[in-house]
Coordinates of C-alpha atoms in Angstrom, one line a residue:
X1 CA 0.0 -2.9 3.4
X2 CA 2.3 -2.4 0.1
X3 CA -0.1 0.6 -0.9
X4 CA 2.0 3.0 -2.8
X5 CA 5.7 1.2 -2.2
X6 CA 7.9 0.6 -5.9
X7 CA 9.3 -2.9 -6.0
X8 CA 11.5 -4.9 -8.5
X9 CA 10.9 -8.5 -9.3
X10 CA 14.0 -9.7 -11.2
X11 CA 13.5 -13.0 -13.0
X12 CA 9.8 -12.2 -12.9
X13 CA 8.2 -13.9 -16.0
X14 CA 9.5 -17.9 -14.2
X15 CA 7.1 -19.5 -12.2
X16 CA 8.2 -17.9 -8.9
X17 CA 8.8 -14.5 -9.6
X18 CA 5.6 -14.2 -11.6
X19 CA 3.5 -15.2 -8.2
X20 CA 6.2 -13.2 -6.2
X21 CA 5.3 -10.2 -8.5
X22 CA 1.4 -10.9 -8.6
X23 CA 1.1 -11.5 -4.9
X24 CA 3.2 -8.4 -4.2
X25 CA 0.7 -6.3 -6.4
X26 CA -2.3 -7.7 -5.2
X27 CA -0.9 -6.4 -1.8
X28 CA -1.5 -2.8 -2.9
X29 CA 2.6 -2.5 -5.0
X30 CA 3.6 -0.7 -8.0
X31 CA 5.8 -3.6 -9.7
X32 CA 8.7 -3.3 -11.5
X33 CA 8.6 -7.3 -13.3
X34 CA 11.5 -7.5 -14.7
X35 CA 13.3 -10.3 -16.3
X36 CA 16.2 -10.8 -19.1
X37 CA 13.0 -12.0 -21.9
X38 CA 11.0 -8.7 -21.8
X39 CA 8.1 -10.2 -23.5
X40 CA 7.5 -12.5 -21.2
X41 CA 8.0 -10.0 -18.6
X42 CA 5.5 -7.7 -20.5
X43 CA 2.8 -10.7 -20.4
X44 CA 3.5 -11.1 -16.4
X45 CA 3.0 -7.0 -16.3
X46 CA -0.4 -7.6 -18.5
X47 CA -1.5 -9.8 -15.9
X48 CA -1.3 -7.9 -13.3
X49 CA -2.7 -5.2 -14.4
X50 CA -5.3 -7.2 -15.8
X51 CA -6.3 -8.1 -12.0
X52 CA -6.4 -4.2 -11.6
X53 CA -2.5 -4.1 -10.1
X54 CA 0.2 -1.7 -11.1
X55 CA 3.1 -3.4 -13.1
X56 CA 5.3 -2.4 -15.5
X57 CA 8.1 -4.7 -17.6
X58 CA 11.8 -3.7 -18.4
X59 CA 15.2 -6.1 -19.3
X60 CA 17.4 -6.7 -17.0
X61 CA 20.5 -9.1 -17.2
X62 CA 21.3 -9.4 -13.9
X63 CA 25.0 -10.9 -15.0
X64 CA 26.0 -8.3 -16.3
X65 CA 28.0 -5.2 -14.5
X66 CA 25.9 -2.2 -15.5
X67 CA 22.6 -4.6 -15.5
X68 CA 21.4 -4.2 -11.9
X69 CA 21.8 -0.2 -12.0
X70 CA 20.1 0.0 -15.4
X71 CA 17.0 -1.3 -14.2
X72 CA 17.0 0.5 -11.7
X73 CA 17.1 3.7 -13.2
X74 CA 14.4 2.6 -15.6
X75 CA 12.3 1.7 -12.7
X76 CA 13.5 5.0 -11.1
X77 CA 12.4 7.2 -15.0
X78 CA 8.9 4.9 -14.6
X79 CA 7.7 5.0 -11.0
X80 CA 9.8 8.3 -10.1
X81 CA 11.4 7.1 -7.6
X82 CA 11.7 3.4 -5.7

């Protein structure tokens, strides 16, 4: 159903986002996890792929101006497009 589409989970590596972002990869996504504590977005990103998904972590502070359009440019340099 999600085969192929790029999504961004912000706030990723809490409770929600981390079964947000698993479920969503599970479904066949490439997932952006990110979250403002990279390592524990990294760990959600291991997960996934550990249950053969596609995920990959960056930072994002979502509070701050330039945060939001960061990530996604990262995401954007990553997955090549979203």
């Amino acid at each position: 159903m999600l085969s192929g589409k790029v999504v961004i989970v912000t706030g990723a590596a809490g409770a929600i986002g981390k079964a947000i972002a698993m479920h969503l990869a599970l479904d066949g996504a490439r997932v952006a996890v990110a979250d403002l504590r990279v390592d524990a977005a990294e760990a959600v990103a291991a997960g996934i792929r550990a249950a053969g998904g596609d995920a990959w972590a960056t930072a994002v502070d979502v509070t701050k101006d330039d945060g939001p359009s960061t990530m996604v440019d990262a995401v954007v340099g990553h997955f090549g497009r979203l």
